[in-house]
Coordinates of N, CA and C and ligand atoms in Angstrom, one line a residue:
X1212 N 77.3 147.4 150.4 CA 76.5 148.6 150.4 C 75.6 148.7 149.1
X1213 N 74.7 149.7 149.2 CA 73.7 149.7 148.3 C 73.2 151.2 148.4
X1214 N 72.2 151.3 147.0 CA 72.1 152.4 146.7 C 70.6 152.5 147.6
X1215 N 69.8 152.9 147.8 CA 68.5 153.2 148.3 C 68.1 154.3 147.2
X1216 N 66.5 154.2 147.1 CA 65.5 154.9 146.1 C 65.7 156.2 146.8
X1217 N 65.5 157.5 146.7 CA 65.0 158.6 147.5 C 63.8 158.8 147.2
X1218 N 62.6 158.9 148.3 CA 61.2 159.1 148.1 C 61.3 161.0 148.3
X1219 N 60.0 161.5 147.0 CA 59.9 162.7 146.8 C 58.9 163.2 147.3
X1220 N 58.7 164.2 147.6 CA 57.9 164.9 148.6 C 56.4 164.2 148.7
X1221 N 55.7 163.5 147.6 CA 54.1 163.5 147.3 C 54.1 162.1 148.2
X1222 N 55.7 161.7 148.6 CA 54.8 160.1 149.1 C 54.8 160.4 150.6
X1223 N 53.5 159.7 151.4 CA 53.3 160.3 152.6 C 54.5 159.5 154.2
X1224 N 55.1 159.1 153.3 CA 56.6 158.3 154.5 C 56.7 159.9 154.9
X1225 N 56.9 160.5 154.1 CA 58.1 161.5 154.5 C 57.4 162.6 155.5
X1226 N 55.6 162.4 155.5 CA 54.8 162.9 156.7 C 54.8 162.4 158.1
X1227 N 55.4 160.9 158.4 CA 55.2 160.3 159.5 C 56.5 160.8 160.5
X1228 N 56.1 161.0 161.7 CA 56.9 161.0 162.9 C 57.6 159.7 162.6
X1229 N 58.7 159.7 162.6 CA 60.0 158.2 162.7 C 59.9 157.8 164.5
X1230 N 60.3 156.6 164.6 CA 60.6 156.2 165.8 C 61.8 156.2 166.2
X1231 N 62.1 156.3 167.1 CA 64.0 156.2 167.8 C 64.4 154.3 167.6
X1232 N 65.5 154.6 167.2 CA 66.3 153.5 167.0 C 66.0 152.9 168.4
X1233 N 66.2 151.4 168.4 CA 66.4 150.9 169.8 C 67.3 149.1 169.3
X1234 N 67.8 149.1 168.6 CA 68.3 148.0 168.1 C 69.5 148.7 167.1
X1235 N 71.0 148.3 168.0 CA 71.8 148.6 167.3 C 72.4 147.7 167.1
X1236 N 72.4 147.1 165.2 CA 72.6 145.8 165.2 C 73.3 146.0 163.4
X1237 N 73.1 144.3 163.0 CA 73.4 144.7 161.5 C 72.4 145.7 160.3
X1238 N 71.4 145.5 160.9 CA 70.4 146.1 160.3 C 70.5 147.6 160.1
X1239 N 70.6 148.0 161.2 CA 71.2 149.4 161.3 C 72.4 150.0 160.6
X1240 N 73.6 149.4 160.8 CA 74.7 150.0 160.1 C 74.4 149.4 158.5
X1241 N 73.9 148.3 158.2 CA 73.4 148.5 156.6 C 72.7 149.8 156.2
X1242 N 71.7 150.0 156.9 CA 70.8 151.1 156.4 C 71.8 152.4 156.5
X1243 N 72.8 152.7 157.3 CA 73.6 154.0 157.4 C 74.2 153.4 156.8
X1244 N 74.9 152.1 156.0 CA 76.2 152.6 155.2 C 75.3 152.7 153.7
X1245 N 74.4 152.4 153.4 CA 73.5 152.5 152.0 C 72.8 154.2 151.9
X1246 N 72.7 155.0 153.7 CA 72.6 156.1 153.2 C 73.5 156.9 152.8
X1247 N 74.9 156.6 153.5 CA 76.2 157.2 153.4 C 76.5 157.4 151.8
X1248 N 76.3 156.1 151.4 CA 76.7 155.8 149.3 C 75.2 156.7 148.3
X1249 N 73.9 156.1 148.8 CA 73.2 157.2 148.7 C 73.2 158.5 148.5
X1250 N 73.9 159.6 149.2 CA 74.2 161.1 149.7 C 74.8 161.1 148.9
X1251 N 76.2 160.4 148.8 CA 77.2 160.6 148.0 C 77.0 160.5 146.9
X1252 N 76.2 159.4 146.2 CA 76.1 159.9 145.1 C 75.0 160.4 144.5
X1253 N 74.2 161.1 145.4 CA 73.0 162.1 145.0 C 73.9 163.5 145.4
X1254 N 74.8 163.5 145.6 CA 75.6 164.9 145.9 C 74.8 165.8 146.8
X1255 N 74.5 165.2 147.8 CA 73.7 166.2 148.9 C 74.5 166.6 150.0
X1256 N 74.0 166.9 150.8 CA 74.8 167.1 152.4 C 73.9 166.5 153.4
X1257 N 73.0 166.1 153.1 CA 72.1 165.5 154.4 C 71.3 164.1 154.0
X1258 N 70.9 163.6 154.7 CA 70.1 162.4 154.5 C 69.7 162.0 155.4
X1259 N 68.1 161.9 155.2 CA 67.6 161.7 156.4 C 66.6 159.8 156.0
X1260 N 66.9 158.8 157.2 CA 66.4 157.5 157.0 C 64.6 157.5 156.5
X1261 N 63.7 158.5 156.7 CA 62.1 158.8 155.9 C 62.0 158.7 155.0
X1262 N 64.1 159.7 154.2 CA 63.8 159.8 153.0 C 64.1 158.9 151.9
X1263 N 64.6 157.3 152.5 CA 64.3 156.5 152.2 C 63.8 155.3 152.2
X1264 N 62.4 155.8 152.9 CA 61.6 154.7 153.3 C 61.5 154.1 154.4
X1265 N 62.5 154.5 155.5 CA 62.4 153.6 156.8 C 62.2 154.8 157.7
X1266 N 60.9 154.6 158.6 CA 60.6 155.5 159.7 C 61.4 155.4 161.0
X1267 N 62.7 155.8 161.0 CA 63.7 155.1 162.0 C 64.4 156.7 162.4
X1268 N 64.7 157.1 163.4 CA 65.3 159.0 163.7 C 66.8 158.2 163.6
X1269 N 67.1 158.1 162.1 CA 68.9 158.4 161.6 C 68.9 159.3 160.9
X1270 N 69.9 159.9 161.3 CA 70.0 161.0 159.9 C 71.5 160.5 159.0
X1271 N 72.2 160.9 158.6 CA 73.6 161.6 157.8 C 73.7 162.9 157.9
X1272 N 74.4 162.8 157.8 CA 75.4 164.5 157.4 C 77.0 164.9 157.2
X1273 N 77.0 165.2 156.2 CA 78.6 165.5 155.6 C 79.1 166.7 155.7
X1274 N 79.7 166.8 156.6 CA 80.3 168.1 157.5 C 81.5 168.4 157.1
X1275 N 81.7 168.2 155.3 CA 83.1 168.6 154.8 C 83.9 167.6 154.4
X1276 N 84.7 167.3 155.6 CA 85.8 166.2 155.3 C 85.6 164.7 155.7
X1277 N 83.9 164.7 156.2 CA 83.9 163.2 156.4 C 82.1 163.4 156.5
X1278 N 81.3 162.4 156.5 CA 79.8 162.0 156.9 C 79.9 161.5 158.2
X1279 N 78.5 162.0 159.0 CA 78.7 161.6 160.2 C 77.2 161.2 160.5
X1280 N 77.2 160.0 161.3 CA 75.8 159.2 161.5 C 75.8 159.7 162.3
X1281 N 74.3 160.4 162.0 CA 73.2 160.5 163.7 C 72.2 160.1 164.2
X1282 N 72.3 158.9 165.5 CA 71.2 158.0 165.6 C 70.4 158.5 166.7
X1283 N 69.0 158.7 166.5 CA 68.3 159.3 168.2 C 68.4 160.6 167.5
X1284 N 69.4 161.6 166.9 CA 69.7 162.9 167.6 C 68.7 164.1 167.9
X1285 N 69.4 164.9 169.4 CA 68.7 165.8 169.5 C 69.6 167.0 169.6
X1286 N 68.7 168.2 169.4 CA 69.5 169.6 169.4 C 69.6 170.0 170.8
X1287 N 70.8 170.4 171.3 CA 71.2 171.1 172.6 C 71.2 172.3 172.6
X1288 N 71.4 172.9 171.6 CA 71.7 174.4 171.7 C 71.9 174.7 170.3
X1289 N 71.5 176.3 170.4 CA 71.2 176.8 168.7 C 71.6 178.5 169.3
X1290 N 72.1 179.0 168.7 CA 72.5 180.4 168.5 C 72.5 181.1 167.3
X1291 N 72.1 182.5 167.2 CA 72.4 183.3 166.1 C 71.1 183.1 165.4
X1292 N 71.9 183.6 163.7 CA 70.5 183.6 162.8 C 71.5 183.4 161.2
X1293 N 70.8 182.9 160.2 CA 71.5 182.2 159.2 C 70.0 182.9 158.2
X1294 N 69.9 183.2 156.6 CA 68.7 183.2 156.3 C 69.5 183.1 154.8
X1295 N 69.1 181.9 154.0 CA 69.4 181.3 152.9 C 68.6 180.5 152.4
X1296 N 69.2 179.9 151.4 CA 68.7 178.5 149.9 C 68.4 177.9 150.6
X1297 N 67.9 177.1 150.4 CA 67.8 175.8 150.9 C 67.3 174.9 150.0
X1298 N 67.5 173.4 149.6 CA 67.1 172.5 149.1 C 66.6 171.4 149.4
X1299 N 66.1 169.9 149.1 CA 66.2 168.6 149.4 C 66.0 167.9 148.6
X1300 N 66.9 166.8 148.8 CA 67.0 165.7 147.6 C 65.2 165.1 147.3
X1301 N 64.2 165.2 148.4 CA 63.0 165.0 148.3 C 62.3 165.6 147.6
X1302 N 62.7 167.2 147.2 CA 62.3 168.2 146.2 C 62.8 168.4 144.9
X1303 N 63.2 167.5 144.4 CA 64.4 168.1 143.4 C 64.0 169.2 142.4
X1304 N 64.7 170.5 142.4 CA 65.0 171.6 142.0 C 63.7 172.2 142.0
X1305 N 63.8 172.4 143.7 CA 62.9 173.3 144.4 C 63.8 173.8 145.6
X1306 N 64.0 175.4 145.4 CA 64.9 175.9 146.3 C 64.0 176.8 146.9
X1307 N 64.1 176.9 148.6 CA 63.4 178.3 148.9 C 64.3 178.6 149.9
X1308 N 64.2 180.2 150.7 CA 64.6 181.1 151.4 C 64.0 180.6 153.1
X1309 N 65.2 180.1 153.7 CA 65.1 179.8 155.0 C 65.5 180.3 155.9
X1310 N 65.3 180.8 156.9 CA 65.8 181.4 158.3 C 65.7 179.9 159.0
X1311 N 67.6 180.0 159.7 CA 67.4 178.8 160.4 C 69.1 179.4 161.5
X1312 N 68.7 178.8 163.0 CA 70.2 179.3 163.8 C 71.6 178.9 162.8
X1313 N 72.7 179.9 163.5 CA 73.8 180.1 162.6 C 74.6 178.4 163.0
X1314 N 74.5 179.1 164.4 CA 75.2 177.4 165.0 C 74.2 176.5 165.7
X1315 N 74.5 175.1 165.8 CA 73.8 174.1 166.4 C 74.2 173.2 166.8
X1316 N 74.5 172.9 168.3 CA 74.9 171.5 168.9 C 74.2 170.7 169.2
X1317 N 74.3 169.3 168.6 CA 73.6 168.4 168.4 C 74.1 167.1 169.6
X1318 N 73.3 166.1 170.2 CA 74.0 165.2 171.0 C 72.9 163.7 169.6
X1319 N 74.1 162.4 169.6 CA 73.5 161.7 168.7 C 74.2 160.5 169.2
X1320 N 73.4 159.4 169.0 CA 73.9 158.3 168.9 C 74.9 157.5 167.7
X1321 N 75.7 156.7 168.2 CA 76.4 156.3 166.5 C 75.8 154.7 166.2
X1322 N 76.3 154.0 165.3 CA 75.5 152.6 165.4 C 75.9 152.2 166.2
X1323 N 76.6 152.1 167.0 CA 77.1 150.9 168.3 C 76.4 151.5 169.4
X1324 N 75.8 152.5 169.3 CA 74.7 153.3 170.8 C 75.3 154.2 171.2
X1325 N 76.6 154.4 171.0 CA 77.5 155.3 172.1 C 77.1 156.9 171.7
X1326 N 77.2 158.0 172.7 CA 76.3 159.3 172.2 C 77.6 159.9 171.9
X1327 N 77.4 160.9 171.3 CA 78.8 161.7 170.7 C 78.1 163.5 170.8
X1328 N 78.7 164.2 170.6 CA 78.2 165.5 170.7 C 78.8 166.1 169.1
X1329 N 78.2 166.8 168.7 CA 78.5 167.6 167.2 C 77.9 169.1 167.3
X1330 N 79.2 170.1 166.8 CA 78.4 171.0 166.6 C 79.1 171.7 165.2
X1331 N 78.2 172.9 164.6 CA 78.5 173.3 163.3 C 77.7 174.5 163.7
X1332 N 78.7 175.1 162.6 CA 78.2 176.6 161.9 C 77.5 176.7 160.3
X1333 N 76.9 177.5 159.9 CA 76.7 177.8 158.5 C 76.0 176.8 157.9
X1334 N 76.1 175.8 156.9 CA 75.7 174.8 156.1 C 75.6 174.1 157.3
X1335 N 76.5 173.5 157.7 CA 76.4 172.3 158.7 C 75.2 172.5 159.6
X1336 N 75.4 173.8 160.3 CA 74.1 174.1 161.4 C 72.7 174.2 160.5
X1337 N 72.6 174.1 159.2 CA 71.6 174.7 158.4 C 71.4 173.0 158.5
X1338 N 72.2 172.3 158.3 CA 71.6 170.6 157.6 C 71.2 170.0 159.1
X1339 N 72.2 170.1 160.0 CA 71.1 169.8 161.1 C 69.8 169.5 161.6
X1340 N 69.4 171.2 161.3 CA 68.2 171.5 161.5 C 67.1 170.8 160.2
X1341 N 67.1 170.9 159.3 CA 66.5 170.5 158.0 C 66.6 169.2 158.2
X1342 N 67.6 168.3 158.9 CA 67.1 166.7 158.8 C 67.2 166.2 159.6
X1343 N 66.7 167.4 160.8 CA 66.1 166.4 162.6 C 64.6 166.6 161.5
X1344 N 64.0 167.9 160.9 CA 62.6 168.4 161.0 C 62.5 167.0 160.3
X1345 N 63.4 166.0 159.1 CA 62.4 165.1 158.9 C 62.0 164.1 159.6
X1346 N 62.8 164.0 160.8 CA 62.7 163.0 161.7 C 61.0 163.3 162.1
X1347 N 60.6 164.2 162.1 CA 59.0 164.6 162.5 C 58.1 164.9 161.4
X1348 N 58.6 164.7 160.3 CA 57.8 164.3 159.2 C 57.7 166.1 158.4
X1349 N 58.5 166.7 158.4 CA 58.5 168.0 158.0 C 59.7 168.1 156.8
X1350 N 59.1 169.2 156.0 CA 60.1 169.5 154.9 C 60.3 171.0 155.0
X1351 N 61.3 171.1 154.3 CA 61.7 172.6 154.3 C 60.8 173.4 153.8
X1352 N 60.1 172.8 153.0 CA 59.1 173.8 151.9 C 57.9 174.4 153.2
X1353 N 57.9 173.4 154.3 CA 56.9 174.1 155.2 C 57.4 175.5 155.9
X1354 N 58.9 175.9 156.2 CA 59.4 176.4 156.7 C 60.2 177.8 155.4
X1355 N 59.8 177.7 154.3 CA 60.3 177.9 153.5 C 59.5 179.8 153.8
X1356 N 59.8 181.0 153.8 CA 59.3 182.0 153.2 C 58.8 182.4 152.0
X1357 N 60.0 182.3 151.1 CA 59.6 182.4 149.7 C 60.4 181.3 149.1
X1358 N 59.3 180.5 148.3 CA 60.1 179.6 147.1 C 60.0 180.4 145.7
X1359 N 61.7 179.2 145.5 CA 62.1 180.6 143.9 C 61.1 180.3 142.6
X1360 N 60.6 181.2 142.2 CA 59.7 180.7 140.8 C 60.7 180.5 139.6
X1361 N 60.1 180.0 138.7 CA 61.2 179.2 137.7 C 61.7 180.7 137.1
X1362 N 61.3 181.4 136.8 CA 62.7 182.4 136.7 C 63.2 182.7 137.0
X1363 N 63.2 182.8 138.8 CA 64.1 182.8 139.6 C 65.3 182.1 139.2
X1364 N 64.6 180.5 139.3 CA 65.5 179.7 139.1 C 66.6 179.3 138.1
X1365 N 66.2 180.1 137.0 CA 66.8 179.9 135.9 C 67.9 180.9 135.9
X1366 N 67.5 182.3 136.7 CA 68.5 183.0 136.7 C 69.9 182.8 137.3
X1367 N 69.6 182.2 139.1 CA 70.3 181.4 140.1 C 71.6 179.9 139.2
X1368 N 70.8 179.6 138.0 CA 71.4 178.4 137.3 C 72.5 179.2 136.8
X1369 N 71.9 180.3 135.8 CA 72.7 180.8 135.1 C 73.8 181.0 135.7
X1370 N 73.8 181.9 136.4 CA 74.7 182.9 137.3 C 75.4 181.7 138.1
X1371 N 75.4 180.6 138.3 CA 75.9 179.4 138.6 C 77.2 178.9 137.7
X1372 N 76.2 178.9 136.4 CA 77.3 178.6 135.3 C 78.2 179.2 135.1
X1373 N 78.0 180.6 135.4 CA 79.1 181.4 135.0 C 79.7 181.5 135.9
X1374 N 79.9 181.2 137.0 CA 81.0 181.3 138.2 C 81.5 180.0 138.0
X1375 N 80.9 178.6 137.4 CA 82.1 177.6 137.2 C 82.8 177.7 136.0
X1376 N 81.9 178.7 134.5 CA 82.9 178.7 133.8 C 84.4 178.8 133.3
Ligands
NI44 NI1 65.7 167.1 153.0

């Protein structure tokens, strides 16, 4: 396994529609297990394959107690309403205010092709949605209402600090 670069918002990969996997081979489970170590140690929750360079519809996502590959995925169903932070490792320390469904069930492929069904509430249903949009060349900041201005942000830090202190 290996680390992959994360590309940041200004480079135009991260504008292109990805194409669907159609080769489930070595190539593929390298690139998910390099995004897997990637995420992990960029401490994110999502990862999407644009945002390192390869126009391919894989995502990641760490749903708690484990990361789960999503190859192809599409959304089946979405309910409710969620309206929060949001971030991306493609933005770093740019947070804005998102409206996104509470829950979301997703159908996906794994590397070996086989489809699997996922569904999540809260964070989980929020990361879903945030890294199919990159699969279509979208970032949160387009979806964003209000982004925080640096005082905001400084305040959100603080008030951070002081709940780990
Ligand atoms: Ni992102």
């Amino acid at each position: 396994m290996a680390l992959r670069n994360i590309l940041t918002a200004e480079n135009p990969t991260l504008k292109r529609v990805c194409r669907p996997v159609t080769s489930f081979d070595d190539r593929l489970a390298t690139l998910l297990d390099d995004m897997k170590e990637t995420l992990a140690k960029a401490n994110g929750v999502g990862l999407a394959a644009p945002q390192v360079g390869i126009v391919r519809r894989a995502v990641i996502v760490d749903v708690g107690d484990q990361m789960i590959e999503l190859v192809n995925p599409k959304i089946l169903e979405s309910a409710g309403e969620q309206d929060g932070l949001e971030g991306c490792l493609s933005v770093p320390d740019h947070y804005g205010m998102v409206k996104r469904p509470n829950y979301v069930k997703v159908e996906a492929q794994d590397r070996h092709g086989d489809w699997h069904e996922y569904e999540g509430e809260g964070l989980i249903a929020r990361c879903f949605c945030h890294e199919l949009e990159h699969l279509d060349g979208h970032l949160f900041t387009e979806k964003a209402y209000h982004m925080l201005s640096d005082e905001e942000m400084d305040r959100l830090m603080e008030a951070q600090e002081e709940e780990n202190a």
